[in-house]
PDB file of C-alpha atoms in Angstrom:
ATOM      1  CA  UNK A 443      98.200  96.407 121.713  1.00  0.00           C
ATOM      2  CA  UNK A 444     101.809  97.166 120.584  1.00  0.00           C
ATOM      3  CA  UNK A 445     100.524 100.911 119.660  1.00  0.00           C
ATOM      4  CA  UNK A 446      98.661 101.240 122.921  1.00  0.00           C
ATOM      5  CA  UNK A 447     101.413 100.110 124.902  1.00  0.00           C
ATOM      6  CA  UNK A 448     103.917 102.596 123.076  1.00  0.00           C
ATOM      7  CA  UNK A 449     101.442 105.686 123.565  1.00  0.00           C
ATOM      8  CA  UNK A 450     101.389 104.285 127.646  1.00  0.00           C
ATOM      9  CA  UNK A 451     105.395 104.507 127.883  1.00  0.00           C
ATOM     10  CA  UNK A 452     105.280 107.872 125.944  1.00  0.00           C
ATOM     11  CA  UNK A 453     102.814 109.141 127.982  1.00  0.00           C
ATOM     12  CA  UNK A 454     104.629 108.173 131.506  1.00  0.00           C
ATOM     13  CA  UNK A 455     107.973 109.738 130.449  1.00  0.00           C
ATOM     14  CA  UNK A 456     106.256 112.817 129.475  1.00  0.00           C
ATOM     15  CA  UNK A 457     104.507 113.285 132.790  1.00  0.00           C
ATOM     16  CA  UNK A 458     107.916 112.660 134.706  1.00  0.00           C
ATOM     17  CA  UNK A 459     109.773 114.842 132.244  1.00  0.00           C
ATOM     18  CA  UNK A 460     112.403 111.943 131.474  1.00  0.00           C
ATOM     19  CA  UNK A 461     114.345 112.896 128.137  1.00  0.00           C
ATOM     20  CA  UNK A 462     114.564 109.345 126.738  1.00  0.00           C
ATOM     21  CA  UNK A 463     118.602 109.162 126.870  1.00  0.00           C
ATOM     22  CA  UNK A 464     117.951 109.508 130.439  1.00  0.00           C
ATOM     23  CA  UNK A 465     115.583 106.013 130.728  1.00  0.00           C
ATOM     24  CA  UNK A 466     118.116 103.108 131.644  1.00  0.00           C
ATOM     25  CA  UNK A 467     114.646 100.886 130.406  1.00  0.00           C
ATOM     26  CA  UNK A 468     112.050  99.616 130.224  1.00  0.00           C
ATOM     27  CA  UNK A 469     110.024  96.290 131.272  1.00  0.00           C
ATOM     28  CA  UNK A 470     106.659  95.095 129.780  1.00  0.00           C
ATOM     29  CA  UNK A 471     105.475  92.071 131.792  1.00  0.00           C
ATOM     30  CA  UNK A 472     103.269  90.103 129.720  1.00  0.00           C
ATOM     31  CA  UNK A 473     100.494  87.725 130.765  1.00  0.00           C
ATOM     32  CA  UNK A 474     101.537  84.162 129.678  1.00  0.00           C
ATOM     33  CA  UNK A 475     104.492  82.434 128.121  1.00  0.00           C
ATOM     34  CA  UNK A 476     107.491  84.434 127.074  1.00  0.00           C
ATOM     35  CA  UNK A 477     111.114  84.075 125.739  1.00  0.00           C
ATOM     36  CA  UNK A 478     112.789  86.935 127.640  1.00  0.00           C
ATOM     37  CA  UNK A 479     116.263  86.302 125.597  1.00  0.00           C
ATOM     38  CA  UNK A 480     113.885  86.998 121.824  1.00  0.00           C
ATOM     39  CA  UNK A 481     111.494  89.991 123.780  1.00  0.00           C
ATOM     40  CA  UNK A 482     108.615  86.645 122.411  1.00  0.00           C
ATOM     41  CA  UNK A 483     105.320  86.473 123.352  1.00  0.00           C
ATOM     42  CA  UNK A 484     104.749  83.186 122.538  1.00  0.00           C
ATOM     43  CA  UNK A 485     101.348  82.790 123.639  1.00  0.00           C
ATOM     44  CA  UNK A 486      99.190  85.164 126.106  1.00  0.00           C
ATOM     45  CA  UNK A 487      95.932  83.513 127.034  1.00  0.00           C
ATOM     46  CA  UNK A 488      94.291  86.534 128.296  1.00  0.00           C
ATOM     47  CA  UNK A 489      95.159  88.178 124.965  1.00  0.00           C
ATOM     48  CA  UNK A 490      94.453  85.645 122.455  1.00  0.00           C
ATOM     49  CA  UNK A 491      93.750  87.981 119.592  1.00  0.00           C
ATOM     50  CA  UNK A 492      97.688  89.052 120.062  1.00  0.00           C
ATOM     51  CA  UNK A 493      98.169  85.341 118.536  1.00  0.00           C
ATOM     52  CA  UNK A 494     101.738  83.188 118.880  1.00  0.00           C
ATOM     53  CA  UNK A 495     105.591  83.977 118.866  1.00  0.00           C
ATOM     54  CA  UNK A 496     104.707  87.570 119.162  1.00  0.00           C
ATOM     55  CA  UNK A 497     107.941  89.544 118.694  1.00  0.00           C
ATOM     56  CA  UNK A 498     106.592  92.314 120.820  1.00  0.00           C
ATOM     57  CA  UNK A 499     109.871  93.606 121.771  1.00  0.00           C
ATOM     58  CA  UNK A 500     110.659  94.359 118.151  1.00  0.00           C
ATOM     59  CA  UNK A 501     107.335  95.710 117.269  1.00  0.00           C
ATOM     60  CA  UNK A 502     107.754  97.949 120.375  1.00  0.00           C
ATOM     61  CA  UNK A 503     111.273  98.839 119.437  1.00  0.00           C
ATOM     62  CA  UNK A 504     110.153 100.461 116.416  1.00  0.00           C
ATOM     63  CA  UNK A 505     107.581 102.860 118.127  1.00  0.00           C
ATOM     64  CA  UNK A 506     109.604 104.019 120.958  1.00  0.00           C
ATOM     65  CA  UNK A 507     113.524 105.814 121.224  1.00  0.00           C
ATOM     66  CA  UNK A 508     116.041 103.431 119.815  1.00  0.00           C
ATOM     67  CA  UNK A 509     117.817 104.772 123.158  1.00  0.00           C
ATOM     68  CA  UNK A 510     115.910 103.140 125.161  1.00  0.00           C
ATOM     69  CA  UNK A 511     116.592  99.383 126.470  1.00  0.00           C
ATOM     70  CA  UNK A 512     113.452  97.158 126.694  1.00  0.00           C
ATOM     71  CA  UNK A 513     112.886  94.063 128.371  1.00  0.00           C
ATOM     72  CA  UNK A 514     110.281  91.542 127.850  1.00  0.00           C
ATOM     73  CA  UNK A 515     109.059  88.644 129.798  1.00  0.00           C
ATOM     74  CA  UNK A 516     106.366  87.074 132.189  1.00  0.00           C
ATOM     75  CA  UNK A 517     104.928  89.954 134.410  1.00  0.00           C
ATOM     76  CA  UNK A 518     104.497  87.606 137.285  1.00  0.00           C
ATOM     77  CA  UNK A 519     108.873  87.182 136.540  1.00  0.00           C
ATOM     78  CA  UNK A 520     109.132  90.766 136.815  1.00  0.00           C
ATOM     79  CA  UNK A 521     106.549  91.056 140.109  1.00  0.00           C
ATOM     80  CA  UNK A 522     108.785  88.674 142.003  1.00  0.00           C
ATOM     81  CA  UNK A 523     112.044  90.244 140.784  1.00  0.00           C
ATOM     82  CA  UNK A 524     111.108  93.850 141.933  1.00  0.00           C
ATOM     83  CA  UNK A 525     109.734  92.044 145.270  1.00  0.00           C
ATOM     84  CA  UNK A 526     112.796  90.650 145.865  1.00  0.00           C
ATOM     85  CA  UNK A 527     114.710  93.770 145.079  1.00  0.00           C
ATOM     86  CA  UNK A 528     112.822  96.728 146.487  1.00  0.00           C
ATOM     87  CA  UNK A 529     109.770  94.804 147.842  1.00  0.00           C
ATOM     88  CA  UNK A 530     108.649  93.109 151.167  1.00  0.00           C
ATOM     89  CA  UNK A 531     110.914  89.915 150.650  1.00  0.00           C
ATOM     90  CA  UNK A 532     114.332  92.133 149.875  1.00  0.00           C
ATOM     91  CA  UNK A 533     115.102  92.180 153.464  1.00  0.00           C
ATOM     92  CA  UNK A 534     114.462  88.242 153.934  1.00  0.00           C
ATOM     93  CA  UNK A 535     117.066  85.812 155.149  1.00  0.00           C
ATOM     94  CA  UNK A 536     117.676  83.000 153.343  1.00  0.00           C
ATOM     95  CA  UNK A 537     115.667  80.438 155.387  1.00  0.00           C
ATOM     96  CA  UNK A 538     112.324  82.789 155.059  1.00  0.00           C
ATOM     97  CA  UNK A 539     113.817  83.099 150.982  1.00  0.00           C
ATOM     98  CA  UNK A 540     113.268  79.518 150.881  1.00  0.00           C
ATOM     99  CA  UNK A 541     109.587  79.594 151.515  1.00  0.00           C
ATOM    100  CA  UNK A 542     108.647  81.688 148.829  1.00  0.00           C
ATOM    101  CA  UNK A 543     110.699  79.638 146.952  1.00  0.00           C
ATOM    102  CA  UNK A 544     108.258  76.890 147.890  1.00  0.00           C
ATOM    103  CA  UNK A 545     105.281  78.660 146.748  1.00  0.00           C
ATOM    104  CA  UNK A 546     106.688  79.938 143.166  1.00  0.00           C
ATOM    105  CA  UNK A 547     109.694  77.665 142.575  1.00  0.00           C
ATOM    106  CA  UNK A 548     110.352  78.482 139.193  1.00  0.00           C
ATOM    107  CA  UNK A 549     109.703  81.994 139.291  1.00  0.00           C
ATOM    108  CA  UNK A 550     112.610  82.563 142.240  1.00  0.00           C
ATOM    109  CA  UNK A 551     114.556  79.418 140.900  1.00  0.00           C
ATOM    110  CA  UNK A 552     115.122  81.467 137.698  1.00  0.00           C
ATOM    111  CA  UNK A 553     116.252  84.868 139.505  1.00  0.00           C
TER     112      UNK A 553
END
């Protein structure tokens, strides 16, 4: 997975001609439990075979530009981060914030 995901990033900066230096980084949102601060996958139930504690970030490190920042954590984290950002709910007020706080507490909570 680590190989296939390194070829994937390769392959993307190649077809947007992006010299590496150029990449402020990169984010690999991972189904399942992560530890964003160790770039951990600690366990991924939809990729079992990966196994537990994962240190994809490192493994990924070592097949891509050292240049290159990378960032690892829950992709539903990252979905809600680049909605609130870019997305939809980056124009929200604070009251309507509030209800998708409701729905995904601790995703928002830990924005």
């Amino acid at each position: 997975m680590v190989a296939r995901t390194a070829d994937g990033i390769s392959r993307r900066l190649q077809e947007l001609s992006l010299d590496s230096d150029k990449c402020v980084g990169i984010a690999v949102g991972a189904h399942g439990i992560t530890d964003f601060d160790k770039g951990i996958i600690q366990l991924s139930p939809h990729f079992r075979s990966l196994g537990e504690n994962v240190p994809f970030k490192e493994l990924l490190s070592e097949k891509l530009p050292a240049s290159i920042p990378l960032f690892i954590d829950n992709q539903i984290r990252f979905q809600t981060f680049a909605e609130k950002t870019v997305g939809i709910a980056h124009k929200l007020r604070a009251g309507q914030q509030q209800l998708i706080r409701h729905r995904q507490p601790v995703l928002l909570q830990d924005l």
